[in-house]
mmCIF file of C-alpha atoms in Angstrom:
data_model
loop_
_atom_site.group_PDB
_atom_site.id
_atom_site.type_symbol
_atom_site.label_atom_id
_atom_site.label_comp_id
_atom_site.label_asym_id
_atom_site.label_seq_id
_atom_site.Cartn_x
_atom_site.Cartn_y
_atom_site.Cartn_z
ATOM 1 C CA UNK A 1 -34.806 11.663 -73.526
ATOM 2 C CA UNK A 2 -32.375 14.161 -74.869
ATOM 3 C CA UNK A 3 -33.709 17.917 -75.539
ATOM 4 C CA UNK A 4 -31.022 17.571 -77.901
ATOM 5 C CA UNK A 5 -26.202 16.176 -78.188
ATOM 6 C CA UNK A 6 -23.890 18.397 -78.681
ATOM 7 C CA UNK A 7 -20.538 17.328 -79.353
ATOM 8 C CA UNK A 8 -21.184 14.228 -77.808
ATOM 9 C CA UNK A 9 -23.183 15.953 -75.190
ATOM 10 C CA UNK A 10 -26.415 14.903 -74.045
ATOM 11 C CA UNK A 11 -28.426 17.643 -72.910
ATOM 12 C CA UNK A 12 -31.913 17.417 -71.040
ATOM 13 C CA UNK A 13 -34.713 18.895 -69.432
ATOM 14 C CA UNK A 14 -33.707 22.032 -71.577
ATOM 15 C CA UNK A 15 -36.345 24.026 -70.526
ATOM 16 C CA UNK A 16 -36.604 23.510 -67.052
ATOM 17 C CA UNK A 17 -36.566 26.418 -64.867
ATOM 18 C CA UNK A 18 -33.048 27.459 -63.611
ATOM 19 C CA UNK A 19 -33.022 29.942 -61.187
ATOM 20 C CA UNK A 20 -35.033 33.410 -61.639
ATOM 21 C CA UNK A 21 -34.908 34.428 -65.366
ATOM 22 C CA UNK A 22 -33.391 31.577 -66.624
ATOM 23 C CA UNK A 23 -33.881 28.322 -67.963
ATOM 24 C CA UNK A 24 -31.403 25.444 -67.969
ATOM 25 C CA UNK A 25 -31.310 26.198 -71.500
ATOM 26 C CA UNK A 26 -29.788 29.981 -71.062
ATOM 27 C CA UNK A 27 -26.761 28.216 -69.296
ATOM 28 C CA UNK A 28 -25.884 25.783 -71.333
ATOM 29 C CA UNK A 29 -26.644 28.445 -74.790
ATOM 30 C CA UNK A 30 -24.427 30.470 -73.162
ATOM 31 C CA UNK A 31 -21.266 28.026 -72.192
ATOM 32 C CA UNK A 32 -21.702 27.368 -75.045
ATOM 33 C CA UNK A 33 -21.061 30.708 -77.584
ATOM 34 C CA UNK A 34 -18.961 30.899 -75.227
ATOM 35 C CA UNK A 35 -16.615 27.923 -75.067
ATOM 36 C CA UNK A 36 -13.572 29.011 -77.047
ATOM 37 C CA UNK A 37 -12.982 32.146 -74.530
ATOM 38 C CA UNK A 38 -13.622 30.389 -70.913
ATOM 39 C CA UNK A 39 -12.198 27.372 -71.523
ATOM 40 C CA UNK A 40 -8.454 28.463 -71.410
ATOM 41 C CA UNK A 41 -9.287 30.174 -68.194
ATOM 42 C CA UNK A 42 -10.429 26.980 -66.828
ATOM 43 C CA UNK A 43 -8.785 24.834 -68.975
ATOM 44 C CA UNK A 44 -5.851 22.356 -66.796
ATOM 45 C CA UNK A 45 -6.797 23.973 -63.096
ATOM 46 C CA UNK A 46 -8.146 22.040 -60.217
ATOM 47 C CA UNK A 47 -11.993 23.166 -60.857
ATOM 48 C CA UNK A 48 -14.819 23.741 -58.589
ATOM 49 C CA UNK A 49 -18.103 24.269 -60.125
ATOM 50 C CA UNK A 50 -21.364 25.512 -57.788
ATOM 51 C CA UNK A 51 -24.590 23.135 -58.943
ATOM 52 C CA UNK A 52 -28.524 24.087 -58.413
ATOM 53 C CA UNK A 53 -30.493 21.025 -58.516
ATOM 54 C CA UNK A 54 -34.742 21.006 -59.151
ATOM 55 C CA UNK A 55 -35.822 21.621 -55.075
ATOM 56 C CA UNK A 56 -32.543 21.931 -54.193
ATOM 57 C CA UNK A 57 -30.327 24.938 -52.449
ATOM 58 C CA UNK A 58 -27.094 26.033 -54.543
ATOM 59 C CA UNK A 59 -23.759 23.638 -53.095
ATOM 60 C CA UNK A 60 -20.270 24.066 -53.923
ATOM 61 C CA UNK A 61 -18.411 21.167 -55.595
ATOM 62 C CA UNK A 62 -15.182 19.936 -55.376
ATOM 63 C CA UNK A 63 -14.798 15.586 -56.171
ATOM 64 C CA UNK A 64 -16.441 15.020 -58.979
ATOM 65 C CA UNK A 65 -19.540 12.539 -58.523
ATOM 66 C CA UNK A 66 -19.181 8.621 -59.352
ATOM 67 C CA UNK A 67 -20.999 9.046 -62.382
ATOM 68 C CA UNK A 68 -18.768 11.698 -64.110
ATOM 69 C CA UNK A 69 -18.035 10.695 -67.759
ATOM 70 C CA UNK A 70 -14.198 8.903 -68.520
ATOM 71 C CA UNK A 71 -13.717 11.853 -70.899
ATOM 72 C CA UNK A 72 -13.313 14.162 -68.120
ATOM 73 C CA UNK A 73 -10.089 15.076 -66.889
ATOM 74 C CA UNK A 74 -9.800 14.645 -63.088
ATOM 75 C CA UNK A 75 -6.281 14.877 -61.200
ATOM 76 C CA UNK A 76 -6.020 14.165 -57.424
ATOM 77 C CA UNK A 77 -5.009 17.580 -54.330
ATOM 78 C CA UNK A 78 -4.272 17.215 -51.516
ATOM 79 C CA UNK A 79 -6.869 19.025 -49.026
ATOM 80 C CA UNK A 80 -5.218 19.930 -46.046
ATOM 81 C CA UNK A 81 -8.159 21.217 -44.390
ATOM 82 C CA UNK A 82 -9.762 18.214 -44.439
ATOM 83 C CA UNK A 83 -6.677 15.307 -44.150
ATOM 84 C CA UNK A 84 -8.227 13.561 -47.277
ATOM 85 C CA UNK A 85 -6.852 13.530 -51.656
ATOM 86 C CA UNK A 86 -9.915 15.694 -53.832
ATOM 87 C CA UNK A 87 -10.536 14.383 -56.917
ATOM 88 C CA UNK A 88 -10.859 17.242 -59.070
ATOM 89 C CA UNK A 89 -12.636 18.020 -62.346
ATOM 90 C CA UNK A 90 -9.887 19.712 -65.422
ATOM 91 C CA UNK A 91 -12.183 22.201 -68.022
ATOM 92 C CA UNK A 92 -9.764 21.171 -70.774
ATOM 93 C CA UNK A 93 -12.399 21.234 -73.597
ATOM 94 C CA UNK A 94 -15.930 22.361 -74.988
ATOM 95 C CA UNK A 95 -17.649 18.142 -74.570
ATOM 96 C CA UNK A 96 -16.737 19.139 -70.302
ATOM 97 C CA UNK A 97 -17.991 22.084 -70.579
ATOM 98 C CA UNK A 98 -21.647 21.609 -72.304
ATOM 99 C CA UNK A 99 -21.817 18.183 -69.830
ATOM 100 C CA UNK A 100 -21.180 20.813 -67.248
ATOM 101 C CA UNK A 101 -23.847 22.846 -68.095
ATOM 102 C CA UNK A 102 -26.236 20.159 -68.423
ATOM 103 C CA UNK A 103 -25.025 18.902 -64.894
ATOM 104 C CA UNK A 104 -27.188 22.509 -63.675
ATOM 105 C CA UNK A 105 -23.357 23.571 -62.459
ATOM 106 C CA UNK A 106 -23.899 27.975 -62.832
ATOM 107 C CA UNK A 107 -20.351 28.847 -61.914
ATOM 108 C CA UNK A 108 -16.792 27.916 -62.109
ATOM 109 C CA UNK A 109 -13.706 28.739 -59.780
ATOM 110 C CA UNK A 110 -10.633 26.949 -60.734
ATOM 111 C CA UNK A 111 -7.532 27.083 -58.512
ATOM 112 C CA UNK A 112 -4.994 29.804 -59.014
ATOM 113 C CA UNK A 113 -2.252 27.154 -60.504
ATOM 114 C CA UNK A 114 -1.979 24.718 -62.763
ATOM 115 C CA UNK A 115 -2.670 21.274 -61.625
ATOM 116 C CA UNK A 116 1.215 19.727 -62.614
ATOM 117 C CA UNK A 117 2.649 23.619 -61.008
ATOM 118 C CA UNK A 118 2.734 25.052 -57.461
ATOM 119 C CA UNK A 119 3.407 28.833 -58.994
ATOM 120 C CA UNK A 120 0.427 31.309 -58.836
ATOM 121 C CA UNK A 121 -0.320 32.132 -62.591
ATOM 122 C CA UNK A 122 -1.499 35.225 -61.184
ATOM 123 C CA UNK A 123 -1.490 38.096 -58.244
ATOM 124 C CA UNK A 124 -5.610 38.451 -57.515
ATOM 125 C CA UNK A 125 -7.154 41.345 -55.452
ATOM 126 C CA UNK A 126 -11.346 40.658 -54.563
ATOM 127 C CA UNK A 127 -12.583 44.251 -54.266
ATOM 128 C CA UNK A 128 -15.677 44.331 -51.958
ATOM 129 C CA UNK A 129 -18.491 47.100 -51.077
ATOM 130 C CA UNK A 130 -19.265 47.957 -48.535
ATOM 131 C CA UNK A 131 -23.423 47.068 -47.967
ATOM 132 C CA UNK A 132 -25.560 49.355 -49.698
ATOM 133 C CA UNK A 133 -23.394 51.096 -51.859
ATOM 134 C CA UNK A 134 -23.385 51.857 -55.358
ATOM 135 C CA UNK A 135 -20.836 49.838 -57.975
ATOM 136 C CA UNK A 136 -19.555 53.339 -58.870
ATOM 137 C CA UNK A 137 -17.309 53.425 -55.302
ATOM 138 C CA UNK A 138 -15.912 49.987 -56.143
ATOM 139 C CA UNK A 139 -14.854 51.932 -59.355
ATOM 140 C CA UNK A 140 -12.730 53.763 -57.517
ATOM 141 C CA UNK A 141 -11.279 51.647 -55.840
ATOM 142 C CA UNK A 142 -10.487 49.746 -58.107
ATOM 143 C CA UNK A 143 -8.265 52.832 -59.723
ATOM 144 C CA UNK A 144 -6.203 53.257 -56.337
ATOM 145 C CA UNK A 145 -5.035 49.215 -56.838
ATOM 146 C CA UNK A 146 -4.470 50.129 -60.671
ATOM 147 C CA UNK A 147 -2.378 52.942 -58.951
ATOM 148 C CA UNK A 148 -0.939 51.203 -56.650
ATOM 149 C CA UNK A 149 -0.203 48.619 -59.424
ATOM 150 C CA UNK A 150 1.585 51.451 -61.389
ATOM 151 C CA UNK A 151 3.615 52.858 -58.378
ATOM 152 C CA UNK A 152 4.924 49.066 -58.445
ATOM 153 C CA UNK A 153 6.135 48.625 -62.135
ATOM 154 C CA UNK A 154 3.007 46.021 -61.984
ATOM 155 C CA UNK A 155 -0.157 45.682 -64.321
ATOM 156 C CA UNK A 156 -3.300 44.342 -64.075
ATOM 157 C CA UNK A 157 -6.675 42.929 -66.058
ATOM 158 C CA UNK A 158 -10.105 44.448 -64.493
ATOM 159 C CA UNK A 159 -13.496 42.592 -64.493
ATOM 160 C CA UNK A 160 -16.867 42.919 -63.028
ATOM 161 C CA UNK A 161 -17.180 40.226 -60.495
ATOM 162 C CA UNK A 162 -20.306 39.213 -61.678
ATOM 163 C CA UNK A 163 -21.501 40.111 -58.546
ATOM 164 C CA UNK A 164 -21.341 43.280 -56.555
ATOM 165 C CA UNK A 165 -17.332 44.436 -56.864
ATOM 166 C CA UNK A 166 -14.177 43.533 -59.487
ATOM 167 C CA UNK A 167 -11.502 41.105 -59.776
ATOM 168 C CA UNK A 168 -8.016 42.608 -60.602
ATOM 169 C CA UNK A 169 -5.685 39.357 -62.315
ATOM 170 C CA UNK A 170 -1.672 40.422 -62.320
ATOM 171 C CA UNK A 171 -0.574 37.324 -64.260
ATOM 172 C CA UNK A 172 3.075 36.422 -63.025
ATOM 173 C CA UNK A 173 5.996 34.481 -64.244
ATOM 174 C CA UNK A 174 6.678 31.358 -61.481
ATOM 175 C CA UNK A 175 7.108 32.393 -57.849
ATOM 176 C CA UNK A 176 7.028 30.788 -54.970
ATOM 177 C CA UNK A 177 3.233 30.178 -53.182
ATOM 178 C CA UNK A 178 4.043 32.214 -50.291
ATOM 179 C CA UNK A 179 5.693 35.086 -51.134
ATOM 180 C CA UNK A 180 3.366 36.319 -54.318
ATOM 181 C CA UNK A 181 -0.018 35.588 -50.673
ATOM 182 C CA UNK A 182 2.905 38.492 -48.708
ATOM 183 C CA UNK A 183 3.473 40.729 -52.480
ATOM 184 C CA UNK A 184 -1.277 40.226 -52.662
ATOM 185 C CA UNK A 185 -0.548 42.317 -49.326
ATOM 186 C CA UNK A 186 1.336 44.644 -49.912
ATOM 187 C CA UNK A 187 -0.462 45.913 -52.891
ATOM 188 C CA UNK A 188 -3.666 45.707 -51.125
ATOM 189 C CA UNK A 189 -1.700 47.898 -48.925
ATOM 190 C CA UNK A 190 -0.606 50.065 -50.624
ATOM 191 C CA UNK A 191 -3.877 50.652 -52.012
ATOM 192 C CA UNK A 192 -5.500 51.239 -49.199
ATOM 193 C CA UNK A 193 -2.938 53.632 -48.972
ATOM 194 C CA UNK A 194 -3.764 56.226 -51.680
ATOM 195 C CA UNK A 195 -7.063 57.283 -50.282
ATOM 196 C CA UNK A 196 -7.561 55.448 -47.440
ATOM 197 C CA UNK A 197 -11.476 57.156 -46.747
ATOM 198 C CA UNK A 198 -12.742 54.433 -49.461
ATOM 199 C CA UNK A 199 -10.555 51.920 -48.921
ATOM 200 C CA UNK A 200 -9.291 49.409 -45.945
ATOM 201 C CA UNK A 201 -7.518 46.462 -46.008
ATOM 202 C CA UNK A 202 -9.966 45.150 -42.568
ATOM 203 C CA UNK A 203 -10.721 41.361 -43.020
ATOM 204 C CA UNK A 204 -13.310 41.713 -40.107
ATOM 205 C CA UNK A 205 -16.780 43.399 -41.488
ATOM 206 C CA UNK A 206 -16.908 45.053 -38.131
ATOM 207 C CA UNK A 207 -13.937 47.486 -38.641
ATOM 208 C CA UNK A 208 -14.338 48.711 -41.990
ATOM 209 C CA UNK A 209 -16.273 51.313 -41.101
ATOM 210 C CA UNK A 210 -17.918 51.728 -44.746
ATOM 211 C CA UNK A 211 -15.084 51.331 -46.783
ATOM 212 C CA UNK A 212 -14.131 49.578 -49.869
ATOM 213 C CA UNK A 213 -12.600 46.144 -48.578
ATOM 214 C CA UNK A 214 -9.179 45.225 -50.238
ATOM 215 C CA UNK A 215 -9.908 40.807 -50.155
ATOM 216 C CA UNK A 216 -5.836 40.128 -50.604
ATOM 217 C CA UNK A 217 -6.305 36.864 -49.244
ATOM 218 C CA UNK A 218 -7.330 34.293 -53.150
ATOM 219 C CA UNK A 219 -4.116 33.485 -52.639
ATOM 220 C CA UNK A 220 -2.688 29.256 -52.044
ATOM 221 C CA UNK A 221 -5.820 27.571 -52.279
ATOM 222 C CA UNK A 222 -8.180 29.942 -52.562
ATOM 223 C CA UNK A 223 -9.818 30.196 -55.509
ATOM 224 C CA UNK A 224 -11.636 32.466 -58.050
ATOM 225 C CA UNK A 225 -14.741 32.507 -60.237
ATOM 226 C CA UNK A 226 -13.626 32.603 -63.823
ATOM 227 C CA UNK A 227 -13.958 35.143 -66.739
ATOM 228 C CA UNK A 228 -17.342 35.051 -68.547
ATOM 229 C CA UNK A 229 -18.476 32.906 -65.799
ATOM 230 C CA UNK A 230 -22.689 33.187 -65.105
ATOM 231 C CA UNK A 231 -23.425 34.010 -61.617
ATOM 232 C CA UNK A 232 -25.918 32.894 -59.330
ATOM 233 C CA UNK A 233 -27.831 35.637 -59.223
ATOM 234 C CA UNK A 234 -30.984 36.658 -61.073
ATOM 235 C CA UNK A 235 -31.291 36.596 -64.263
ATOM 236 C CA UNK A 236 -27.638 34.660 -63.880
ATOM 237 C CA UNK A 237 -24.795 38.183 -64.593
ATOM 238 C CA UNK A 238 -21.759 36.607 -65.644
ATOM 239 C CA UNK A 239 -17.943 38.197 -64.494
ATOM 240 C CA UNK A 240 -16.855 39.925 -67.994
ATOM 241 C CA UNK A 241 -13.295 41.486 -68.114
ATOM 242 C CA UNK A 242 -13.248 45.726 -69.310
ATOM 243 C CA UNK A 243 -11.100 47.920 -69.966
ATOM 244 C CA UNK A 244 -9.586 49.883 -67.342
ATOM 245 C CA UNK A 245 -10.905 52.823 -69.502
ATOM 246 C CA UNK A 246 -14.420 51.877 -70.018
ATOM 247 C CA UNK A 247 -15.012 50.499 -65.427
ATOM 248 C CA UNK A 248 -16.941 54.004 -64.259
ATOM 249 C CA UNK A 249 -18.930 53.156 -67.310
ATOM 250 C CA UNK A 250 -20.576 50.043 -66.504
ATOM 251 C CA UNK A 251 -22.516 48.052 -64.010
ATOM 252 C CA UNK A 252 -22.356 44.461 -62.947
ATOM 253 C CA UNK A 253 -25.638 43.852 -63.981
ATOM 254 C CA UNK A 254 -24.726 44.676 -67.792
ATOM 255 C CA UNK A 255 -23.243 41.460 -68.364
ATOM 256 C CA UNK A 256 -25.548 38.259 -68.195
ATOM 257 C CA UNK A 257 -26.563 35.281 -70.184
ATOM 258 C CA UNK A 258 -29.385 36.116 -72.385
ATOM 259 C CA UNK A 259 -26.794 39.231 -73.477
ATOM 260 C CA UNK A 260 -23.293 38.682 -72.802
ATOM 261 C CA UNK A 261 -21.950 37.034 -76.407
ATOM 262 C CA UNK A 262 -23.589 39.979 -78.052
ATOM 263 C CA UNK A 263 -21.197 42.216 -75.687
ATOM 264 C CA UNK A 264 -18.596 40.080 -76.927
ATOM 265 C CA UNK A 265 -18.994 41.222 -81.163
ATOM 266 C CA UNK A 266 -16.951 37.934 -81.726
ATOM 267 C CA UNK A 267 -13.144 39.658 -79.339
ATOM 268 C CA UNK A 268 -11.906 38.047 -76.628
ATOM 269 C CA UNK A 269 -11.488 41.578 -74.413
ATOM 270 C CA UNK A 270 -10.003 39.071 -71.535
ATOM 271 C CA UNK A 271 -7.106 37.074 -73.020
ATOM 272 C CA UNK A 272 -6.710 41.372 -75.237
ATOM 273 C CA UNK A 273 -6.661 43.631 -71.888
ATOM 274 C CA UNK A 274 -4.153 40.382 -70.052
ATOM 275 C CA UNK A 275 -0.378 41.631 -69.637
ATOM 276 C CA UNK A 276 2.123 39.445 -69.944
ATOM 277 C CA UNK A 277 3.936 38.074 -67.586
ATOM 278 C CA UNK A 278 5.922 40.334 -64.619
ATOM 279 C CA UNK A 279 8.279 39.604 -62.127
ATOM 280 C CA UNK A 280 6.880 40.506 -58.806
ATOM 281 C CA UNK A 281 9.483 43.563 -56.791
ATOM 282 C CA UNK A 282 11.854 42.514 -53.794
ATOM 283 C CA UNK A 283 10.561 45.459 -52.149
ATOM 284 C CA UNK A 284 7.201 44.419 -52.727
ATOM 285 C CA UNK A 285 7.283 41.359 -50.987
ATOM 286 C CA UNK A 286 9.663 42.286 -48.704
ATOM 287 C CA UNK A 287 6.688 44.159 -47.251
ATOM 288 C CA UNK A 288 3.697 41.941 -47.857
ATOM 289 C CA UNK A 289 6.022 39.300 -45.405
ATOM 290 C CA UNK A 290 5.591 41.782 -42.466
ATOM 291 C CA UNK A 291 1.837 42.234 -42.599
ATOM 292 C CA UNK A 292 -0.419 39.271 -40.609
ATOM 293 C CA UNK A 293 -2.413 37.166 -42.966
ATOM 294 C CA UNK A 294 -5.995 38.350 -41.932
ATOM 295 C CA UNK A 295 -7.426 35.700 -41.649
ATOM 296 C CA UNK A 296 -4.897 34.487 -39.091
ATOM 297 C CA UNK A 297 -5.629 38.087 -37.355
ATOM 298 C CA UNK A 298 -9.309 36.846 -37.983
ATOM 299 C CA UNK A 299 -9.139 33.544 -35.846
ATOM 300 C CA UNK A 300 -6.996 34.725 -33.587
ATOM 301 C CA UNK A 301 -9.183 38.399 -33.346
ATOM 302 C CA UNK A 302 -12.568 35.894 -32.864
ATOM 303 C CA UNK A 303 -10.882 34.057 -30.764
ATOM 304 C CA UNK A 304 -10.394 36.709 -27.931
ATOM 305 C CA UNK A 305 -13.569 38.445 -27.921
ATOM 306 C CA UNK A 306 -15.009 35.162 -27.828
ATOM 307 C CA UNK A 307 -13.362 34.952 -24.081
ATOM 308 C CA UNK A 308 -13.874 38.676 -23.477
ATOM 309 C CA UNK A 309 -17.206 37.848 -23.578
ATOM 310 C CA UNK A 310 -17.143 35.662 -21.490
ATOM 311 C CA UNK A 311 -15.362 37.132 -18.689
ATOM 312 C CA UNK A 312 -17.861 39.793 -19.413
ATOM 313 C CA UNK A 313 -20.789 36.706 -18.272
ATOM 314 C CA UNK A 314 -19.216 35.904 -15.270
ATOM 315 C CA UNK A 315 -18.796 38.809 -14.170
ATOM 316 C CA UNK A 316 -22.189 40.088 -14.776
#
């Protein structure tokens, strides 16, 4: 029997514990309250979600389940890695968002492109702090990226990741996906050069030397957690938009499903802070195409280290 019904969606077991410090009702009420803000970040984009079912660990769901109701729009996308078609949901309205909430979908990870387009809508840098570092370290690295953007004639919006880092979004006019990926690598390299003692583009953790990682790999088929999405952490923190001038005075723990709506105070800072779509400079793209793809470099380095270990074991 449903505990509640909203927009024709039956909501069940709302008072069950969902995750540390939060019930399913907390999740659904929060999603409903921010539906007019989060849906524009999700609409028209192939959506992956992280769900947590009772008695099970969290899992990422890409393919929609067979019992998905007919009102949920879907799109089929070919996945090169698994060599199959994946049927993704498109979360275009409140009804679909409420259905996902009732499915205990906590995190919302939209694609970087719209379903009908091959062009990424944003260039994104994901800043990841080293183990044990406080949030202000990530903030200082974010300012390096902001400077590199300005030096490249660009601007972006920033949000907490809802975990330990921040995400910087640069809205784009239509560009080739390979060029966007290249420009992202170049932007990260430029930010690293501003202060190489603080930030690094080293993809392999052992090579980061306690610095903030400027992750430029959010391109092509990658996803990034949406603004306003909860995160599967104790208390369900939220990925929250922050004005650049306020970044030094906040912590990711400040924003949760319990208090984020009050802090929004009826506003939508993500859309307010987001610049208009921009054109990438040819120099940025050209520089990026000279920088190897980090994942590929890491893969080859992993193979090289494995061979070295095997040879050492033989010699030993």
